Coordinates of C-alpha atoms and ligand atoms in Angstrom, one line a residue:
X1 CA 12.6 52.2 -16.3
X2 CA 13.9 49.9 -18.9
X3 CA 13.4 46.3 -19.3
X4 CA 15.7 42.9 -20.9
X5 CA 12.5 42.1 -23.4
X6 CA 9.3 43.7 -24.2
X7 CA 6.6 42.1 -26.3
X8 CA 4.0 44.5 -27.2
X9 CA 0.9 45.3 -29.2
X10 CA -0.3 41.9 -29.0
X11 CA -3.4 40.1 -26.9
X12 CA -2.6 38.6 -23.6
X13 CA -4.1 35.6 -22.9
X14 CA -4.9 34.5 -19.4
X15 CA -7.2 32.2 -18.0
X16 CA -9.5 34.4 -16.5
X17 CA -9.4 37.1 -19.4
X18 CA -8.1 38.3 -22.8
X19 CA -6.7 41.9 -23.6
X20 CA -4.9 43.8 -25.7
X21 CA -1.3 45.0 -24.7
X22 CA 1.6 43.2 -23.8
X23 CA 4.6 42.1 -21.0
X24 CA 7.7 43.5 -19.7
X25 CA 10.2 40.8 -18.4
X26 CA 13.4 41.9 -16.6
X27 CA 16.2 39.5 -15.2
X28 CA 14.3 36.7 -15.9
X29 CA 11.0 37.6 -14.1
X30 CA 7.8 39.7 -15.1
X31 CA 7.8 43.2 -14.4
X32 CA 5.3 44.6 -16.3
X33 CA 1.8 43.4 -17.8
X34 CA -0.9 45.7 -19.6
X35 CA -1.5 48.4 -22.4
X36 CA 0.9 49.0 -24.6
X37 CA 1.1 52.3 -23.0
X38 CA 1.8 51.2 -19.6
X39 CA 4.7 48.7 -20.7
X40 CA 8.5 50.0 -20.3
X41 CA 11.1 50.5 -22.9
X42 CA 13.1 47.5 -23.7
X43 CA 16.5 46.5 -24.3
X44 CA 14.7 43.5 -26.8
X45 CA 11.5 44.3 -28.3
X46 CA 9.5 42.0 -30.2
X47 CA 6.0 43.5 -32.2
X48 CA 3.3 40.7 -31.5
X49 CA 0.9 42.5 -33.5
X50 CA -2.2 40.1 -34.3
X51 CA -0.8 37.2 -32.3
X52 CA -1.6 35.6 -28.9
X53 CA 0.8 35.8 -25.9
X54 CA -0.1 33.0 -23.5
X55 CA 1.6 31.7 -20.6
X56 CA 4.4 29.6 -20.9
X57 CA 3.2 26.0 -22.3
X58 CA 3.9 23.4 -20.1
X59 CA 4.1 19.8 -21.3
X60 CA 4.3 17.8 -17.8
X61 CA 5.4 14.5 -19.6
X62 CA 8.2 13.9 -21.8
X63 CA 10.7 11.4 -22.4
X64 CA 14.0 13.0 -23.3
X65 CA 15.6 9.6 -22.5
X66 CA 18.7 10.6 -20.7
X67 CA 21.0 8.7 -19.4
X68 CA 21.1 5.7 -21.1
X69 CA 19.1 6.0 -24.3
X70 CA 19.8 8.8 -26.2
X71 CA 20.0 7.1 -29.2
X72 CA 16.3 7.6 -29.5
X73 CA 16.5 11.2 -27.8
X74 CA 18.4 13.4 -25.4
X75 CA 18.2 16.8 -23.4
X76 CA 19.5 19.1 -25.8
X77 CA 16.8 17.4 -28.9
X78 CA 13.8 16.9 -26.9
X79 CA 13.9 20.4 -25.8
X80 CA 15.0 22.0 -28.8
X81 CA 11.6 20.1 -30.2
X82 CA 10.0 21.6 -27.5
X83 CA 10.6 25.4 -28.4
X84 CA 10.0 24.8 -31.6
X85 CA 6.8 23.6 -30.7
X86 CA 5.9 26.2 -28.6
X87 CA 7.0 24.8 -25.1
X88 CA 8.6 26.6 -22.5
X89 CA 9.1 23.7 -19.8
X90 CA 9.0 20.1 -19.5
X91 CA 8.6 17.5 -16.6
X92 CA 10.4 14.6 -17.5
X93 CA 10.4 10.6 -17.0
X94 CA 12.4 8.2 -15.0
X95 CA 12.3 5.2 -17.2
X96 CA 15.9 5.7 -18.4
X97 CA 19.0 3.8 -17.9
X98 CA 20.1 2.9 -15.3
X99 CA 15.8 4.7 -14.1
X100 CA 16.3 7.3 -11.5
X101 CA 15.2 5.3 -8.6
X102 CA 17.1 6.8 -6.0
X103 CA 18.8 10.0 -4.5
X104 CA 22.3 9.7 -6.0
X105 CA 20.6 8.8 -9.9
X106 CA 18.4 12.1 -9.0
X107 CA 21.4 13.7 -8.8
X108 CA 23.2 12.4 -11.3
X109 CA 20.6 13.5 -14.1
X110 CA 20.0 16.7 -12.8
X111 CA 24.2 17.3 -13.5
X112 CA 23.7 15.6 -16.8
X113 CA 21.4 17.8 -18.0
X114 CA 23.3 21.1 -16.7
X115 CA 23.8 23.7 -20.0
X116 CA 21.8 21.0 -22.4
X117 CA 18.2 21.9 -22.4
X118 CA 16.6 25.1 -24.1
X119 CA 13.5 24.8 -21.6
X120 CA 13.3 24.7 -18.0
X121 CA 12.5 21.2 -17.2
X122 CA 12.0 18.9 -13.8
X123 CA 12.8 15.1 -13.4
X124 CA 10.3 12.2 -12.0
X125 CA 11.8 9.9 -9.3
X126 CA 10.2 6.2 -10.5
X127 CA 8.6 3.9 -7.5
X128 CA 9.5 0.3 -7.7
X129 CA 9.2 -3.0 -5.3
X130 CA 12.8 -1.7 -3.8
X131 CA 13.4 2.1 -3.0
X132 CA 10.6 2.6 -0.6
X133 CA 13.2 3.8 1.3
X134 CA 14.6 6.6 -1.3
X135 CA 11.2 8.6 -1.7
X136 CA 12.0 11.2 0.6
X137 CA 15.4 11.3 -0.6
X138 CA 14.7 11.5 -3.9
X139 CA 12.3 15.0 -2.6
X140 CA 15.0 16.1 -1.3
X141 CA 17.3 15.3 -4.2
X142 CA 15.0 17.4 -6.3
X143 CA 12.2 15.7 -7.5
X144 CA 8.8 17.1 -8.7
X145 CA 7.0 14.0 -7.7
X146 CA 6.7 10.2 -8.7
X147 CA 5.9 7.8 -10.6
X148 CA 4.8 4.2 -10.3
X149 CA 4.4 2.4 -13.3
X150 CA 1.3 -0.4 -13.0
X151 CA 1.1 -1.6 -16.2
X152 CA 4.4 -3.3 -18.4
X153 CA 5.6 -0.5 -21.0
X154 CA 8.9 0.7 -22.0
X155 CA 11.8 0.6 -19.8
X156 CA 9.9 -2.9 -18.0
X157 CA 10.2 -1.8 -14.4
X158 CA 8.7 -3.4 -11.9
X159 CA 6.1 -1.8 -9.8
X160 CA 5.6 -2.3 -5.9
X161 CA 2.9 -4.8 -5.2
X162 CA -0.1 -4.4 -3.0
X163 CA 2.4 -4.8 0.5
X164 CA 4.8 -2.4 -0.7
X165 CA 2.1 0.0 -2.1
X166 CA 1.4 0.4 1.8
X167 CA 4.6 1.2 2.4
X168 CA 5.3 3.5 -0.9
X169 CA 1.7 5.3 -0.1
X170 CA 2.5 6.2 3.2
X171 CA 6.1 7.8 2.2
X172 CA 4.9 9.5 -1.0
X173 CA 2.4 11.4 1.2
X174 CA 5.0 12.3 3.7
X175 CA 7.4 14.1 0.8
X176 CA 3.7 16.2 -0.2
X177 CA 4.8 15.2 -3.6
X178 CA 2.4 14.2 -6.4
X179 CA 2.4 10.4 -7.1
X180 CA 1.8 10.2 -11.2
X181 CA 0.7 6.6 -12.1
X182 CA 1.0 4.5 -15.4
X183 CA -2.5 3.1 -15.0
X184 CA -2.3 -0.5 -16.8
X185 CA -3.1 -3.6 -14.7
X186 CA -0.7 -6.1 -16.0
X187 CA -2.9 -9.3 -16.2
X188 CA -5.6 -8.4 -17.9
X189 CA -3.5 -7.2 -20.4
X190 CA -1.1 -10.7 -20.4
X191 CA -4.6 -12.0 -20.6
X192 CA -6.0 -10.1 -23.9
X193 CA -2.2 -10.4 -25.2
X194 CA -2.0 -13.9 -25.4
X195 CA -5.7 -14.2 -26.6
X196 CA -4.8 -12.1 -29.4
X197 CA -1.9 -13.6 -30.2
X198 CA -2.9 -17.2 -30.1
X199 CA -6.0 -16.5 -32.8
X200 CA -2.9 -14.8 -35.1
X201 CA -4.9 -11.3 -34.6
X202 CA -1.3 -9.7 -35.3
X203 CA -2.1 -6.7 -37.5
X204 CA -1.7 -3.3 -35.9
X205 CA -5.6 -2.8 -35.5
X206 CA -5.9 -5.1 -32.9
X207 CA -3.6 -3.5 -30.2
X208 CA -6.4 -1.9 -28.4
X209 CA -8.3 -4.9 -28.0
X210 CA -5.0 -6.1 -26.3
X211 CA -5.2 -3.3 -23.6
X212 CA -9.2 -2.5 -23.5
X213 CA -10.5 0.4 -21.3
X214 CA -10.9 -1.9 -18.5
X215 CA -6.6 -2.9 -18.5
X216 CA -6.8 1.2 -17.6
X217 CA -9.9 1.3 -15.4
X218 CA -9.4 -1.6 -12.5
X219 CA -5.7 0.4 -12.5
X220 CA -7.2 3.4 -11.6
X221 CA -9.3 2.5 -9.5
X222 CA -6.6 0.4 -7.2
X223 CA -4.6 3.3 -7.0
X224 CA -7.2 5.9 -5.4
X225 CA -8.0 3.2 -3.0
X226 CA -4.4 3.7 -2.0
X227 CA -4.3 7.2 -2.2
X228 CA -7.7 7.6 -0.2
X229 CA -6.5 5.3 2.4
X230 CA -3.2 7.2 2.6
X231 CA -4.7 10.9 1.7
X232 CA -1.9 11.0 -1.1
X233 CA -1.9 13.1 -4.0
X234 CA -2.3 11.0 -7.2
X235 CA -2.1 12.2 -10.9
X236 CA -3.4 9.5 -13.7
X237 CA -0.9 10.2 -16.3
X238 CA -1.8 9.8 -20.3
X239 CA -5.5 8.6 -19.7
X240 CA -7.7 7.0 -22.4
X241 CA -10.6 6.2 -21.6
X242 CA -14.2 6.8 -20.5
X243 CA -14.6 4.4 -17.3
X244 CA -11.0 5.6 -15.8
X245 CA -12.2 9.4 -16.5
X246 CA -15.4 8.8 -14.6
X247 CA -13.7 7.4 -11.7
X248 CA -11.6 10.5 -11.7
X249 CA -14.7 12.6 -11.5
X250 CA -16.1 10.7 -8.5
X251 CA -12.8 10.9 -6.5
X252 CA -12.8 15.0 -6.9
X253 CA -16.6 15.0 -6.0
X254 CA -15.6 13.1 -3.4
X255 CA -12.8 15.8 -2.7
X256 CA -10.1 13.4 -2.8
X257 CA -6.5 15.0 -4.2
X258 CA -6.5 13.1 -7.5
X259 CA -5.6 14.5 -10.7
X260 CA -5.4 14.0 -14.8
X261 CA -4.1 13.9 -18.0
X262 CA -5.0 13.0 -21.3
X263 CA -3.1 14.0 -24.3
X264 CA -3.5 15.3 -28.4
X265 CA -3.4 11.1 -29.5
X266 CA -6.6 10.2 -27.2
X267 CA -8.6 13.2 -27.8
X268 CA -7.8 13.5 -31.6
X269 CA -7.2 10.0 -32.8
X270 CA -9.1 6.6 -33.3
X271 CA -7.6 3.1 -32.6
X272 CA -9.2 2.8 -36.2
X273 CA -6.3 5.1 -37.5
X274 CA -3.9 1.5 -36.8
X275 CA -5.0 0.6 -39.9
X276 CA -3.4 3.3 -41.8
X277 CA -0.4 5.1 -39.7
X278 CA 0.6 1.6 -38.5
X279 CA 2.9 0.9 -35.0
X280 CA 3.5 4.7 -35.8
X281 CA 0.2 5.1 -33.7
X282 CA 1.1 2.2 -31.2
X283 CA 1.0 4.1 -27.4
X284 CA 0.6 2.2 -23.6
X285 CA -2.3 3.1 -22.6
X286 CA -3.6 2.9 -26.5
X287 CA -5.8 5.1 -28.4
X288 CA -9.3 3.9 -28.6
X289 CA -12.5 4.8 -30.2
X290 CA -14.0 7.8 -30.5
X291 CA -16.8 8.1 -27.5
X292 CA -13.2 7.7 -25.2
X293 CA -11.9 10.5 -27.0
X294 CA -15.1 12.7 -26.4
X295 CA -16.1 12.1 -23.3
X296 CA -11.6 12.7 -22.4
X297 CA -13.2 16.5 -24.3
X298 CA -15.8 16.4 -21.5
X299 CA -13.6 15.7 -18.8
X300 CA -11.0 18.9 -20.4
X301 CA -14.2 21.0 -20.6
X302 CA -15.8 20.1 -17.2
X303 CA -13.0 20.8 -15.2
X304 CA -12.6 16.7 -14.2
X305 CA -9.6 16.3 -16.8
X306 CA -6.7 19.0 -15.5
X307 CA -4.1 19.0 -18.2
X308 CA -3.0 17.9 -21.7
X309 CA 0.4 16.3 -21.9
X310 CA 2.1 14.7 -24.8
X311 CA 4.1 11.6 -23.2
X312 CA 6.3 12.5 -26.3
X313 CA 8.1 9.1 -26.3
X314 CA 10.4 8.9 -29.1
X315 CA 12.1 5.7 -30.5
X316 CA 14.1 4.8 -33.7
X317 CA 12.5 3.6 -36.7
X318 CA 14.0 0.2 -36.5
X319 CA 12.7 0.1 -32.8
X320 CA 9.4 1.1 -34.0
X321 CA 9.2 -1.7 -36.9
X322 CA 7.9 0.9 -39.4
X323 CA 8.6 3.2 -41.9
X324 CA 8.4 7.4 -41.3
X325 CA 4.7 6.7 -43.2
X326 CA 3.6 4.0 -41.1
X327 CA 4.4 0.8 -43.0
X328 CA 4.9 -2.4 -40.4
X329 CA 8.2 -3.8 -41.1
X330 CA 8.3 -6.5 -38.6
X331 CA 5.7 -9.4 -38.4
X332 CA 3.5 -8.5 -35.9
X333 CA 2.6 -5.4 -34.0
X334 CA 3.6 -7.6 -31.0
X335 CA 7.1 -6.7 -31.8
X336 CA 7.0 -3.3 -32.7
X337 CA 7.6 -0.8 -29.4
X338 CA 5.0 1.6 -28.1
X339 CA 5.4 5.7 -28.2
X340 CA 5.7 8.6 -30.3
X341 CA 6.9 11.7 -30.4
X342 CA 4.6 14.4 -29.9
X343 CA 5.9 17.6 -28.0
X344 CA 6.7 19.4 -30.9
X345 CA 3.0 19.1 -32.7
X346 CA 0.9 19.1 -29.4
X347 CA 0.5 23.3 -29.6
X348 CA -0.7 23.9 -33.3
X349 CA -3.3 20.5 -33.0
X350 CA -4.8 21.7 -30.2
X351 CA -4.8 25.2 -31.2
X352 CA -6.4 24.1 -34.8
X353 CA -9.1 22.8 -32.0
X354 CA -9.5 26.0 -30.6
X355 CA -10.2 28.0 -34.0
X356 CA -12.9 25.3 -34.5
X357 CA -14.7 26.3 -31.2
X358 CA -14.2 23.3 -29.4
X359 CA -12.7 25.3 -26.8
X360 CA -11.5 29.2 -25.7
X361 CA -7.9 30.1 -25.8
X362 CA -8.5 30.8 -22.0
X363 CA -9.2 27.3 -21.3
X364 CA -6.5 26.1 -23.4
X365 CA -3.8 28.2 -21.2
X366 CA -5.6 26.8 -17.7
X367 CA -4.8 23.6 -19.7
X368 CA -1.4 23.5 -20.7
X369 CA 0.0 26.2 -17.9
X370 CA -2.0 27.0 -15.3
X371 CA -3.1 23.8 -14.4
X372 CA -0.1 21.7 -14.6
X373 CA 1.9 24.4 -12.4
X374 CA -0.6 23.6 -9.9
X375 CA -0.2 19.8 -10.4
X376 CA 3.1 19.7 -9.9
X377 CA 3.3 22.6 -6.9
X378 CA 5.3 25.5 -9.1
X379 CA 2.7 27.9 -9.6
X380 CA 3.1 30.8 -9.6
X381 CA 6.7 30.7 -10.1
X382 CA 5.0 28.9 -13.5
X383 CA 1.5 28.8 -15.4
X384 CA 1.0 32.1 -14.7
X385 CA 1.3 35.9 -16.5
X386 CA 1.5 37.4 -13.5
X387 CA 4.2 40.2 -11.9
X388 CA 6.8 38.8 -10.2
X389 CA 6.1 35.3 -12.2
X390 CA 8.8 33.8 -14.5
X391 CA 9.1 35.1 -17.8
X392 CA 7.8 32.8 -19.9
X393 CA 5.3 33.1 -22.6
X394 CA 4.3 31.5 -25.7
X395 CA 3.5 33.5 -28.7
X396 CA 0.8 32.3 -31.0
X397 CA -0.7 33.2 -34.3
X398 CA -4.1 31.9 -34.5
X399 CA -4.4 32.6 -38.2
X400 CA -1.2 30.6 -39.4
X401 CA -1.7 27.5 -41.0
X402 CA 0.4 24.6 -42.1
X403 CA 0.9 20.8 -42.2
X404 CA 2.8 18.5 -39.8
X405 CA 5.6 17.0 -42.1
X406 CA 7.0 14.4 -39.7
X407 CA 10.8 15.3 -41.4
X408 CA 11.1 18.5 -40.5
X409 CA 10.7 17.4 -36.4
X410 CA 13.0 18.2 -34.2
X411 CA 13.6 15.1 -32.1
X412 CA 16.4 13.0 -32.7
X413 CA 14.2 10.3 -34.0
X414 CA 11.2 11.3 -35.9
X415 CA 8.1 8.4 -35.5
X416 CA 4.9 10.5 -35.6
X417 CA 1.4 9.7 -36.4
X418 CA 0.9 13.2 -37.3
X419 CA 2.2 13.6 -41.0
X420 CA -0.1 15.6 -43.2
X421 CA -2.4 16.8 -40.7
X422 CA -3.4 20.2 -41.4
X423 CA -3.4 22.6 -38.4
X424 CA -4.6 26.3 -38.3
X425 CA -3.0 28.4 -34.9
X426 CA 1.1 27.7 -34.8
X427 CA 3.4 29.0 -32.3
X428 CA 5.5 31.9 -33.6
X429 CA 7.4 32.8 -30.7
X430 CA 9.0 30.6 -27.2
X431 CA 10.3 32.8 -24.4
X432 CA 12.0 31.0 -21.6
X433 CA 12.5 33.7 -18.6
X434 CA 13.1 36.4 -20.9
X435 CA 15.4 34.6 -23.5
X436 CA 13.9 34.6 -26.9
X437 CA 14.3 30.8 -27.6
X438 CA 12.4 30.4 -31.0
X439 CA 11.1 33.1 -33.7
X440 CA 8.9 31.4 -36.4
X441 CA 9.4 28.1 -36.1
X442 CA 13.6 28.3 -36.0
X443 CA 15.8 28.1 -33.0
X444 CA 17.8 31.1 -31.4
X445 CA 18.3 30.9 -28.3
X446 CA 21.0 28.4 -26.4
X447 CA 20.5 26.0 -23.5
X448 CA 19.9 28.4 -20.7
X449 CA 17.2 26.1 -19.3
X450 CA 17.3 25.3 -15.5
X451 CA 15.7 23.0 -13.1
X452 CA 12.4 23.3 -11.3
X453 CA 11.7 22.3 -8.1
X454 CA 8.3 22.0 -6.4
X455 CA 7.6 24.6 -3.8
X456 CA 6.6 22.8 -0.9
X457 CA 3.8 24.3 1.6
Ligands
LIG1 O1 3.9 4.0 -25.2 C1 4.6 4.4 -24.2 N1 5.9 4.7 -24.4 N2 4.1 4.4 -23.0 C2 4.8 4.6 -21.9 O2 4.3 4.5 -20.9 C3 6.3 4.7 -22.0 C4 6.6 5.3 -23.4 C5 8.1 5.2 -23.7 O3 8.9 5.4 -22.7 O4 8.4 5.0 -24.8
LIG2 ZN1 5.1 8.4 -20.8

């Protein structure tokens, strides 16, 4: 028996274990995991002696910003940032132009992005006051699940009030789709906003104060009532802070179906860093002091927190009102727009956490496969190194270090608060069902990614 690629003499990393050997992966799918000396003969063979093989990384929010704004990004740049960065598949978000609100837009993106993207991806449908009526067809369209965006941020569309939450709560749970929720309530941060403003607090530093933990809390918390009252699956996307990470530890205790994310920015990052990187650190929900980043740690360690996601959100400089550095060049942070890029610097950060201790390289693949396959209802198809699985793995060397030089990103437009950070544990290899996509740190493979869609019980 022969096989399309083998990658041997390496450690495979699962969840549950760690051991030495390698995979087999034949017409796209895994045929073969184990010793070296149990492994076929393949066509391709790549020696991973001394690195990691983990299960394909899945980032589970991106913004490639197709149709409509790819001035900032598109299909064929996010993703190629994504290899690069160790990423074998990406879920990505509706607020694009005209936002994929409906069946036909579903459609329409999911032509657009035939033969562009080097990962497999899957598309968000986005909630609004209007297209209760389109959640099942957008499920049927394709969809991975949902998103309702409570809080004003990029794109500024509008979310269904309390009425049509009944309505859009009762459908979502029909489609047994995920709901994923921007968890912002929009008047106490109108409130904070114009407070700030009208005491001229304008420098970067105070964008926090104009969003506080609570902006993200009450949000939270209105959404599980819904989702209780409706038994709907809910996901808190990007979350920040302590009280909305406690809430999401009483609803599982409570054995309700709600999920999380939080992401490198929020557990790595302190609104304090505004001072220095700028708007370059400017994200909705924002980055806030440290005990929100640690107790985010506690929530990733203790099994409360399920994934990390980068909500890589890239914009022009111009757009941004900085430079690449992280000087403000409009008057006020007011004015400068939120979001970053971040898929392509996510692995090695959180890797560089991993060599300190801070966590296994087990819990890191539950992380950022395994767990975010089960979020969004593709496991095992993904998140998993297991026969019959895709093929799709994510070769790491735990010993190579480097720094993050923001110019040599892959995105279309570079804004990153990341420059200079030092990082030990890169990814070396990215293999998309089989198809060697990147080999230390360059691109070689071509846009073979295809669509995902959720495998419904
Ligand atoms: O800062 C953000 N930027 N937060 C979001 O929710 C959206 C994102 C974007 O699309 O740029
Ligand atoms: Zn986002």
């Amino acid at each position: 028996m022969s096989a399309d690629l083998v990658i041997k003499n390496g450690h495979v990393v699962t969840p549950a274990e760690t051991f030495k050997g390698g995979v087999a992966i034949n017409d796209g799918k895994l045929v073969a995991i184990g010793t070296d000396d149990t492994l076929p003969k393949g066509k391709e063979e790549v020696d991973a002696k001394g690195k990691h093989i983990l299960p394909g990384i899945i980032d589970g929010h991106v913004h490639f910003r197709e149709p409509g704004l790819s001035h900032k990004e598109d299909f064929t740049t996010g993703s190629t940032a994504a290899v690069c960065g160790g990423v074998t598949m990406v879920m990505d978000m509706p607020n694009v132009n005209p936002p994929t609100a409906d069946a036909d837009k579903v459609r329409e993106k999911i032509k657009i992005a035939e033969g562009k993207f080097l990962t497999d991806y899957a598309f968000y449908g986005v909630v609004v006051q209007t297209n209760a009526d389109q959640i099942l067809p957008m499920a049927e369209a394709g969809v991975i699940g949902y998103k309702i965006f409570f809080g004003e941020t990029i794109g500024n569309l509008p979310f269904p009030d309390d009425g049509m939450c009944l309505e859009a709560f009762s459908n979502i749970s029909k489609s047994g789709l995920p709901l994923g929720i921007h968890a912002e309530n929009r008047q106490i941060m109108a409130y904070y906003t114009n407070k700030l403003k009208a005491e001229g607090k304008n420098d970067p530093i105070y964008w926090e104060a104009s969003r506080p933990a609570i902006c993200e809390a009450e949000s939270v918390a209105h959404a599980i009532f819904f989702a209780e009252t409706f038994n709907t699956k809910l996901h808190v996307y990007h979350m920040s802070s302590k009280q909305a990470a406690a809430l999401v530890r009483e609803a599982k205790a409570k054995g309700l179906r709600v999920t999380a994310e939080t992401g490198p920015h929020y557990l790595l990052r302190d609104y304090k860093d505004m001072a220095k990187v700028g708007p370059l650190l400017k994200m909705n929900p924002p980055v806030r002091s440290r005990d929100h980043g640690e107790a985010l740690w506690d929530g990733l360690l203790n099994g409360y927190i399920d994934m990390i996601a980068t909500d890589h959100s890239p914009h022009t400089l111009e757009e941004k009102g900085s430079d690449i550095y992280g000087k403000m060049t409009k008057p006020a942070i007011w004015d400068c727009i939120s979001g970053f890029c971040g898929v392509e610097t996510a692995v090695p950060l959180l890797l560089t956490e991993v060599n300190k201790g801070r966590m296994t390289l087990n819990h890191y693949a539950k992380l950022t496969s395994e767990n975010p396959a089960k979020v969004w209802q593709i496991y095992p198809q993904k998140g998993a190194i297991r026969l019959g699985s895709d093929g799709d793995v994510t070769i790491v060397d735990m010993d190579k270090e480097g720094t993050i030089d923001v110019n040599k990103l892959h995105s279309k437009n570079k804004p990153s608060p990341w420059h200079g950070w030092k990082v030990k544990g890169m990814p070396v290899a990215t293999v998309v069902r089989g198809n060697v996509q990147m080999r230390d740190g360059e691109v070689v493979g071509k846009p073979i990614g295809k669509l995902v869609r959720p495998k419904l019980a």
